[in-house]
PDB file of C-alpha atoms in Angstrom:
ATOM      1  CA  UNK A   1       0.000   0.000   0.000  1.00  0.00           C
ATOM      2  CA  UNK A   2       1.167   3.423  -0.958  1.00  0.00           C
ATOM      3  CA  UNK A   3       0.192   5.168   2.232  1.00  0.00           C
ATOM      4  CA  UNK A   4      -1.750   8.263   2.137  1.00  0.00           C
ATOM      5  CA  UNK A   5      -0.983  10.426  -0.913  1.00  0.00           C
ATOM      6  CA  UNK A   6      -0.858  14.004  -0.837  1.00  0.00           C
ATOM      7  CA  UNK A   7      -0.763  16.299  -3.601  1.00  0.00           C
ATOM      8  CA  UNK A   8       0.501  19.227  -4.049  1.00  0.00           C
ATOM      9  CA  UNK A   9       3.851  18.673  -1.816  1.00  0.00           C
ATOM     10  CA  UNK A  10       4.446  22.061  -1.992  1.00  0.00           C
ATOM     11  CA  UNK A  11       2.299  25.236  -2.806  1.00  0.00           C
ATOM     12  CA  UNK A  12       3.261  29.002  -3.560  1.00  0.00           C
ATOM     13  CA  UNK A  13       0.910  31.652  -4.713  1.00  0.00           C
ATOM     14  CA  UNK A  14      -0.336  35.043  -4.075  1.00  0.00           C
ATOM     15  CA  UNK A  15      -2.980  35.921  -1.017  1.00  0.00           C
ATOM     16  CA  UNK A  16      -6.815  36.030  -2.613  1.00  0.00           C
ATOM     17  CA  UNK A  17      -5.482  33.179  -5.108  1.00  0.00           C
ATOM     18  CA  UNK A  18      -7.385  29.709  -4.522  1.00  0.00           C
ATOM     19  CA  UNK A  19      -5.834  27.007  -3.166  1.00  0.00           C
ATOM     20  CA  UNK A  20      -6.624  23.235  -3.704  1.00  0.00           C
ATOM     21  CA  UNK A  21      -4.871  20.218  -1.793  1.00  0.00           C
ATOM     22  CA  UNK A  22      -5.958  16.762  -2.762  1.00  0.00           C
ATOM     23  CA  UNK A  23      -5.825  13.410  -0.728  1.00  0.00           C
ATOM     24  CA  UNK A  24      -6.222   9.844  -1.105  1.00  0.00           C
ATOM     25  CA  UNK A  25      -6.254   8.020   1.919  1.00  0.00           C
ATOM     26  CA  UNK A  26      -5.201   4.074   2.340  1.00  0.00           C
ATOM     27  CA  UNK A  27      -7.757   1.702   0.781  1.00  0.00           C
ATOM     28  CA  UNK A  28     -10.416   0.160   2.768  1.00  0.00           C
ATOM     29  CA  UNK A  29      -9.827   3.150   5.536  1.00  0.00           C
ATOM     30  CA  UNK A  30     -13.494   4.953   6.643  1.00  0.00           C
ATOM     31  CA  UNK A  31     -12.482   7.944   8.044  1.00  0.00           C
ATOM     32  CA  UNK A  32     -10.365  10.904   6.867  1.00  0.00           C
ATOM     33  CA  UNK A  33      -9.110  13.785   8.725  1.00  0.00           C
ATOM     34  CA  UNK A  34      -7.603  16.982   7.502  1.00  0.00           C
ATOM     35  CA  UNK A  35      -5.269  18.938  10.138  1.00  0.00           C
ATOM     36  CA  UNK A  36      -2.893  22.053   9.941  1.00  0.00           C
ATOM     37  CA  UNK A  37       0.317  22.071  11.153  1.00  0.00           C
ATOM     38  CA  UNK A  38       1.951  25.333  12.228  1.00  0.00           C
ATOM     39  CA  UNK A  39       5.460  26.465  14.371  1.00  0.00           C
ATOM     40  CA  UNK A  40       2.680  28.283  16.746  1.00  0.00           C
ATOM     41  CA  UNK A  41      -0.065  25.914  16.863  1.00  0.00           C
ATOM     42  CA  UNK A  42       0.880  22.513  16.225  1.00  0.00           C
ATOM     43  CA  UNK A  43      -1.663  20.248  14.884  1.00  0.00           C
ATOM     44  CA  UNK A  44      -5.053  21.160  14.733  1.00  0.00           C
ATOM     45  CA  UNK A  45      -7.857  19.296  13.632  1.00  0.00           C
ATOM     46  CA  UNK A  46      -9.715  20.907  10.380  1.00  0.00           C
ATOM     47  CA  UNK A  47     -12.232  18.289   9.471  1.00  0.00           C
ATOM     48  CA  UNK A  48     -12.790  14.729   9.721  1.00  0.00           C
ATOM     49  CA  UNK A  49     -15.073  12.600   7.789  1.00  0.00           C
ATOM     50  CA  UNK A  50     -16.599   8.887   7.837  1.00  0.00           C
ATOM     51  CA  UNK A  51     -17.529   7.250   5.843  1.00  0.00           C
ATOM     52  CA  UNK A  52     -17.319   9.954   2.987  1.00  0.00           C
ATOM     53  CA  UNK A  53     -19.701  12.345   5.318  1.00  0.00           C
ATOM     54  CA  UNK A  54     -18.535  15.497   7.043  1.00  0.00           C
ATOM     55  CA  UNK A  55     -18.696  14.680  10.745  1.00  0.00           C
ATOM     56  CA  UNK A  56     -16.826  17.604  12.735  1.00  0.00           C
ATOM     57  CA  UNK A  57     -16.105  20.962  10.923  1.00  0.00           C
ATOM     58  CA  UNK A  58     -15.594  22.707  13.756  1.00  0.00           C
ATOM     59  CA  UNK A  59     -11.800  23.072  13.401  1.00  0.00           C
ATOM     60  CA  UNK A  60     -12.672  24.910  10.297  1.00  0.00           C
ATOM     61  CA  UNK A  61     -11.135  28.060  10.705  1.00  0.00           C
ATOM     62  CA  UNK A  62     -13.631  30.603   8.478  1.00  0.00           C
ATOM     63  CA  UNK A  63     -16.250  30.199   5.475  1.00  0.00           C
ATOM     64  CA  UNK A  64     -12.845  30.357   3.103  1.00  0.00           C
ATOM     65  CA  UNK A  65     -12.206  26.858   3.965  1.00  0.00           C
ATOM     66  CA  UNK A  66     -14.441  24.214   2.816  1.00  0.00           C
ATOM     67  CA  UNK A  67     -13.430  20.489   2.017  1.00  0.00           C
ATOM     68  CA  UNK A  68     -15.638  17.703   0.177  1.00  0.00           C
ATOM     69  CA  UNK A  69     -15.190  13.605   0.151  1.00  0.00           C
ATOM     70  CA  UNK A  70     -17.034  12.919  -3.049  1.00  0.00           C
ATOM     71  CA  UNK A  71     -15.827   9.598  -2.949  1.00  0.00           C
ATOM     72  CA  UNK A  72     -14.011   6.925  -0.145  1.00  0.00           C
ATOM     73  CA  UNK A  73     -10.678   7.143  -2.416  1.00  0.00           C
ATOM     74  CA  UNK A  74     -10.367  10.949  -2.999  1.00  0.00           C
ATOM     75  CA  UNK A  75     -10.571  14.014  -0.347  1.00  0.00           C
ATOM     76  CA  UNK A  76     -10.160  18.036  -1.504  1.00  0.00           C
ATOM     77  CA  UNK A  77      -9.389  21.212   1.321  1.00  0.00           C
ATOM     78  CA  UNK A  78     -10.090  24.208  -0.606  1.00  0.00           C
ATOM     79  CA  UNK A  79      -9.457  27.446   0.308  1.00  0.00           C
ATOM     80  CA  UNK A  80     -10.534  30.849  -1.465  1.00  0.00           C
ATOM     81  CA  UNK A  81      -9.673  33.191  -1.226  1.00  0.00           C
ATOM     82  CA  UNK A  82      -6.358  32.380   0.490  1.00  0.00           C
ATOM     83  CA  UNK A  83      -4.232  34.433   3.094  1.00  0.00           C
ATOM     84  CA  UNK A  84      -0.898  34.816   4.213  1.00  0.00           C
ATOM     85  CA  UNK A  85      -2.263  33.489   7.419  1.00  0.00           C
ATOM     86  CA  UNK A  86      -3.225  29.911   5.832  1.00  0.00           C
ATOM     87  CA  UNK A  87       0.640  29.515   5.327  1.00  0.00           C
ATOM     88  CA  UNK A  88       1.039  25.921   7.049  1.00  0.00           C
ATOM     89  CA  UNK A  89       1.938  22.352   6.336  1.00  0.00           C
ATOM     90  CA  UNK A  90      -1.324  20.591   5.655  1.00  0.00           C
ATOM     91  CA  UNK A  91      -2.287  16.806   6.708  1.00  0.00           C
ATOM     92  CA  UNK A  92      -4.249  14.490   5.681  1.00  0.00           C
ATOM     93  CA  UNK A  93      -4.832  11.089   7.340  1.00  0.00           C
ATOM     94  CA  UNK A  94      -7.066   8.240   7.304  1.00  0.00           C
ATOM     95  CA  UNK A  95      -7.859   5.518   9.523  1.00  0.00           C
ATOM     96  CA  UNK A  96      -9.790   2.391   9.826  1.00  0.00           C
ATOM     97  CA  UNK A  97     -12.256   3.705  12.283  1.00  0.00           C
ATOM     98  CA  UNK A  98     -13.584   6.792  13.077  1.00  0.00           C
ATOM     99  CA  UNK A  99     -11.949   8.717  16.094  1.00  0.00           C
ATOM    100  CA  UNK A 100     -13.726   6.697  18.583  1.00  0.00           C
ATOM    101  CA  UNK A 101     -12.040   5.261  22.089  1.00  0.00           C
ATOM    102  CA  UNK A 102     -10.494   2.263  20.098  1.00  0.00           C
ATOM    103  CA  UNK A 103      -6.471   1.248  21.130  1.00  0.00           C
ATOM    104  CA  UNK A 104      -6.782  -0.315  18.076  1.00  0.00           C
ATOM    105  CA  UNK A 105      -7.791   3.633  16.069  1.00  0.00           C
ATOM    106  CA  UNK A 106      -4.279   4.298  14.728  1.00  0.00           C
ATOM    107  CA  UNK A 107      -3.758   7.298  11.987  1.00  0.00           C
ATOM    108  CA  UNK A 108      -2.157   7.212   8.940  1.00  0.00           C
ATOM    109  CA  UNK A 109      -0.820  10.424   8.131  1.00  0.00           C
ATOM    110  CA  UNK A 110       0.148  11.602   4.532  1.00  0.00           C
ATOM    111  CA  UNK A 111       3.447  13.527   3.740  1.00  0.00           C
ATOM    112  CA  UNK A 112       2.071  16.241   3.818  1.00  0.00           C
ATOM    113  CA  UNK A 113       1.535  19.800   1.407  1.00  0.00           C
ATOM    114  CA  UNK A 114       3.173  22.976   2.313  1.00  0.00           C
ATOM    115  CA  UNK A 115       1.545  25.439   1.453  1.00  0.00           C
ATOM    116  CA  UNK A 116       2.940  29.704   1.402  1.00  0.00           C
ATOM    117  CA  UNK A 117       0.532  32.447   0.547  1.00  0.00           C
ATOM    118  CA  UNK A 118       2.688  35.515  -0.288  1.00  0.00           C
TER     119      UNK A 118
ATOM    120  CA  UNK B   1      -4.590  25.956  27.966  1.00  0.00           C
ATOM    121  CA  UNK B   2      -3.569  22.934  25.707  1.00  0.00           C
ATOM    122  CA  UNK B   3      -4.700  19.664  27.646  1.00  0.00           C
ATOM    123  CA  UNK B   4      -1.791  18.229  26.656  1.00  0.00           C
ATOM    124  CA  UNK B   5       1.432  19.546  27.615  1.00  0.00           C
ATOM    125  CA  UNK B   6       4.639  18.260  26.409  1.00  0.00           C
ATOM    126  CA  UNK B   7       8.419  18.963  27.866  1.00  0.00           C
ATOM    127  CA  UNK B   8      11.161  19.697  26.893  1.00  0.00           C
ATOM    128  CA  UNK B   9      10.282  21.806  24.129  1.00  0.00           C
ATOM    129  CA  UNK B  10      13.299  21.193  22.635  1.00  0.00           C
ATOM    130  CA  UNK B  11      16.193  18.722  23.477  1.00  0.00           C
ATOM    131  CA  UNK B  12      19.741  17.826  22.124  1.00  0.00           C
ATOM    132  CA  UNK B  13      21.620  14.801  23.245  1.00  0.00           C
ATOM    133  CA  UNK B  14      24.735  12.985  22.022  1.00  0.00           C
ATOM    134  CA  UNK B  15      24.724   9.896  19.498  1.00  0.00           C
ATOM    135  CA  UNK B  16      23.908   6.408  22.334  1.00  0.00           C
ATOM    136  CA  UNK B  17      22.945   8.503  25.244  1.00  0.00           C
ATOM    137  CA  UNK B  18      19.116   7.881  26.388  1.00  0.00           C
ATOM    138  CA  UNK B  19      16.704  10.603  27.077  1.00  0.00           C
ATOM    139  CA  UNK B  20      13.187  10.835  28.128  1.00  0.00           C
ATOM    140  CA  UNK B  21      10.568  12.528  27.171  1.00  0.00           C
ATOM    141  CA  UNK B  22       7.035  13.989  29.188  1.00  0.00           C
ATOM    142  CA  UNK B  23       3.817  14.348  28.217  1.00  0.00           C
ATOM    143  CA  UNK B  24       1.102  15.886  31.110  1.00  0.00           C
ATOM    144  CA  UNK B  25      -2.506  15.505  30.025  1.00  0.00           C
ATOM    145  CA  UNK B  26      -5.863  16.894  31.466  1.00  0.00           C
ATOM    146  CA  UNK B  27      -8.262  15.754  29.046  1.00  0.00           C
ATOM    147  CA  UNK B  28     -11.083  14.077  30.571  1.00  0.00           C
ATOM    148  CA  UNK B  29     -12.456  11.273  30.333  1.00  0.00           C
ATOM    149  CA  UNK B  30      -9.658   9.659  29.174  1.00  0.00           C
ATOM    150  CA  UNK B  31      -9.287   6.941  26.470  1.00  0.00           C
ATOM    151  CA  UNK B  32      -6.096   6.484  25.097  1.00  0.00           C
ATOM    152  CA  UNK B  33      -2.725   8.085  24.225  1.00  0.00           C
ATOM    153  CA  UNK B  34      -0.763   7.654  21.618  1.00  0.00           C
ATOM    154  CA  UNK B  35       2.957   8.737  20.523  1.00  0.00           C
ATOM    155  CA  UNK B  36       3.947  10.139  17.085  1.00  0.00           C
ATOM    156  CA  UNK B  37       7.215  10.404  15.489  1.00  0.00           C
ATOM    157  CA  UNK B  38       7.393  13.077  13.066  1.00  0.00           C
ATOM    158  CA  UNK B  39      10.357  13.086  10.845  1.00  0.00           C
ATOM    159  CA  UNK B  40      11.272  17.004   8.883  1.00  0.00           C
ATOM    160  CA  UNK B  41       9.078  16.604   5.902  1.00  0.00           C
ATOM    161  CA  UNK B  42       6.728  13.938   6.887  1.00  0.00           C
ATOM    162  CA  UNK B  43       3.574  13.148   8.922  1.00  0.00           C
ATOM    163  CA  UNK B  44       3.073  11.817  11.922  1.00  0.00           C
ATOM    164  CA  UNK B  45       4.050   8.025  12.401  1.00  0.00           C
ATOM    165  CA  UNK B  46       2.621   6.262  15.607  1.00  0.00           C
ATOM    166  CA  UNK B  47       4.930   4.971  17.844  1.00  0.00           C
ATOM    167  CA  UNK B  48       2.847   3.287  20.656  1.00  0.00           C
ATOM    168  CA  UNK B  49      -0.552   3.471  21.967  1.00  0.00           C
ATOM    169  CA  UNK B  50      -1.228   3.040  25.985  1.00  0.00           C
ATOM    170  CA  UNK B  51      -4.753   2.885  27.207  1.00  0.00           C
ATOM    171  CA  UNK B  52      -5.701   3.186  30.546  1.00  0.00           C
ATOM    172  CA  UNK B  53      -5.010  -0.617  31.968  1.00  0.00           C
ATOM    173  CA  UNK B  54      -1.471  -0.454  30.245  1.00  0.00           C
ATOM    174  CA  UNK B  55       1.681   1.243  32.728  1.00  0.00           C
ATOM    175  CA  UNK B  56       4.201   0.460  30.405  1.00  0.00           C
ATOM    176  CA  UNK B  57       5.073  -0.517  26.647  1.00  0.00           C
ATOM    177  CA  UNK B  58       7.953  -1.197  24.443  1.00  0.00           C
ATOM    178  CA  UNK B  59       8.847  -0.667  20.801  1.00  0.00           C
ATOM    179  CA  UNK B  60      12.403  -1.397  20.424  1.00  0.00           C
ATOM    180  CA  UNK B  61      13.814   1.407  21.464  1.00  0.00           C
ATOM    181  CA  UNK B  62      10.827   3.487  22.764  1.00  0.00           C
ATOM    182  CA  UNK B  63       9.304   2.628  25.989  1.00  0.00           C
ATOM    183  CA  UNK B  64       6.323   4.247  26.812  1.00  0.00           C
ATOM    184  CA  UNK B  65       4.746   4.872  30.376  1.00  0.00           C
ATOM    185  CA  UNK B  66       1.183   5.633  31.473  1.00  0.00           C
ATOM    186  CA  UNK B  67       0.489   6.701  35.026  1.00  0.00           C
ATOM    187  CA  UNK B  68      -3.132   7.144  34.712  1.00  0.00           C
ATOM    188  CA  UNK B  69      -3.595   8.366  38.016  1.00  0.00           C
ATOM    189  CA  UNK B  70      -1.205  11.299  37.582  1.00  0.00           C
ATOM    190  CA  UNK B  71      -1.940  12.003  34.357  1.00  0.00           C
ATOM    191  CA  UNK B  72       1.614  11.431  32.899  1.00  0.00           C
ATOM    192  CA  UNK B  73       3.331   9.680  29.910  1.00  0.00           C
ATOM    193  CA  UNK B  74       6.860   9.472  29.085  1.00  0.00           C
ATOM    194  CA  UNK B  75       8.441   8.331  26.485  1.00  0.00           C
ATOM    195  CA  UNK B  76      12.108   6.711  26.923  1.00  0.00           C
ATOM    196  CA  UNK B  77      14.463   6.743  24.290  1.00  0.00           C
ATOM    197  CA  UNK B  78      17.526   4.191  24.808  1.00  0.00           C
ATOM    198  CA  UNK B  79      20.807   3.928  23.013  1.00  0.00           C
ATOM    199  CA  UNK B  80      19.841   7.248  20.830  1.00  0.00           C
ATOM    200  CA  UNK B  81      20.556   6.892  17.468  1.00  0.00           C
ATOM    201  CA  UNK B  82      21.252   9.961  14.771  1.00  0.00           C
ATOM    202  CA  UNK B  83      17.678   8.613  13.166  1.00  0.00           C
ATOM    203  CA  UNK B  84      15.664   9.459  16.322  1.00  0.00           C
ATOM    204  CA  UNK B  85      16.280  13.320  15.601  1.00  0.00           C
ATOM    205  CA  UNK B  86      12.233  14.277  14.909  1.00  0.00           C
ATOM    206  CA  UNK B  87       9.764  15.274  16.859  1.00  0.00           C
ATOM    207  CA  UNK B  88       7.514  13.301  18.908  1.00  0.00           C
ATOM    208  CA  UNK B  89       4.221  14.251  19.754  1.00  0.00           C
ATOM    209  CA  UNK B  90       1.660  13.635  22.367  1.00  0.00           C
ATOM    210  CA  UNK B  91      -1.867  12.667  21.346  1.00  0.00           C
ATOM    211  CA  UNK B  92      -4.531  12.003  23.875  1.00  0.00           C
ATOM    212  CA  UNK B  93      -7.834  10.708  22.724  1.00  0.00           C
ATOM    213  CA  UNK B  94     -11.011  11.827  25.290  1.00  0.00           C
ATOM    214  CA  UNK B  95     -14.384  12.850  23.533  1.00  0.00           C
ATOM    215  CA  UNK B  96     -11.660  13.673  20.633  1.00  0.00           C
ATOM    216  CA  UNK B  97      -8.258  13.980  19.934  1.00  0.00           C
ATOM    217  CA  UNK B  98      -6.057  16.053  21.416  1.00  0.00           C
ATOM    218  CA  UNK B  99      -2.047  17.178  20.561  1.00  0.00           C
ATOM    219  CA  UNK B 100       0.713  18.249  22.522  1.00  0.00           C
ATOM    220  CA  UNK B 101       2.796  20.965  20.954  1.00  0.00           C
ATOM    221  CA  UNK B 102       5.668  18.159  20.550  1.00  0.00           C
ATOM    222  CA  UNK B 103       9.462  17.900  21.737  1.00  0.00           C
ATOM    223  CA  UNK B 104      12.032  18.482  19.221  1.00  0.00           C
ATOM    224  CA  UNK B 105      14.898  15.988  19.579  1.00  0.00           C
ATOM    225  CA  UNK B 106      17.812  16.902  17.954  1.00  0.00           C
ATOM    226  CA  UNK B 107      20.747  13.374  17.904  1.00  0.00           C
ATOM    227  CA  UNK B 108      24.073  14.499  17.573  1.00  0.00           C
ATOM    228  CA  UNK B 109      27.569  12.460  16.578  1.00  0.00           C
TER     229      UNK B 109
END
């Protein structure tokens, strides 16, 4: 298995630009989870889904981000118009169960895309 | 406040030497906790995960400790190796997850 794939590794562009970051998580996994990774705030939970449906938004920082799991192979975080402030290394991960009390719950966490809004 | 407060921040050791590594929690109720490696450049890769029955547990050269009671993990690092420079973080899994701000460990030769 290839893990969970990440694309773009690496982002540039200009604030008010739109940004797209794709994810496919590891086959046969249910739940996804999109986090933000920053020197200031660590990692932060964005969104997680199961089961290809939006469960938690609530780490969703403003209406600019949105993210969609049309199908259980493919995730998208979008975010329009961007800022200088969404500079960040974004995750994605998936995992066989949703984040529930399981031992056995263990995320899979993509490379990674780096993204800098000038 | 974070629930889940890890020290050192930051720590730099010599090539063989162990070190250790906290992790002080306050989420409530608690479920698990888990340890992630994160190499520059990558995700998160999990390490161990302790629930609340479990004191200690091994992975090589990682042991991890739960003192439920106290609310404390470490994480013990023995015969360091140049490969363990990365930073492990401290995830503790309540209602949801939570994350520690991680310790940097920097291996040197």
């Amino acid at each position: 298995d290839a893990g969970v794939i990440q694309s773009p590794r690496h982002e540039v562009t200009e604030m008010g630009q739109e940004v797209t970051l794709r994810c496919k998580p590891i086959s046969g996994h249910n739940s996804l989870f999109w986090y933000r990774q920053t020197m200031m705030r660590g990692l932060e939970l964005l969104i997680y889904f199961n089961n290809n449906v939006p469960i938690d938004d609530s780490g969703m920082p403003e209406d600019r981000f949105s993210a969609k799991m049309p199908n259980a192979s493919f995730s998208t975080l979008k975010i329009q118009p961007s800022e200088p402030r969404d500079s960040a290394v974004y995750f994605c991960a998936s995992s066989l169960f949703g984040p529930d009390h399981s031992g056995a719950n263990v995320l899979t966490f993509g490379a990674g895309s780096r993204l800098t809004v000038l | 406040k974070n629930q889940v407060e890890q020290s050192p921040q930051s720590l730099i050791i010599l090539e063989g030497k162990n070190c250790t590594l906290q992790c002080n929690y306050t989420v409530s109720p608690f479920s698990n906790l888990r340890w992630y490696k994160q190499d520059t450049g990558r995700g998160p890769v999990s390490l161990t995960i302790m629930t609340f029955s479990e004191n200690t547990k091994s992975n090589g050269r990682y042991t991890a400790t739960l003192d439920a009671d106290t609310k404390q993990s470490s994480l013990h690092i023995t015969a360091s190796q140049l490969s363990d420079s990365a930073s492990y973080i401290c995830v503790v899994m309540g209602n949801d997850m939570r994350f520690g701000a991680g310790t940097r460990l920097t291996v040197k030769p």
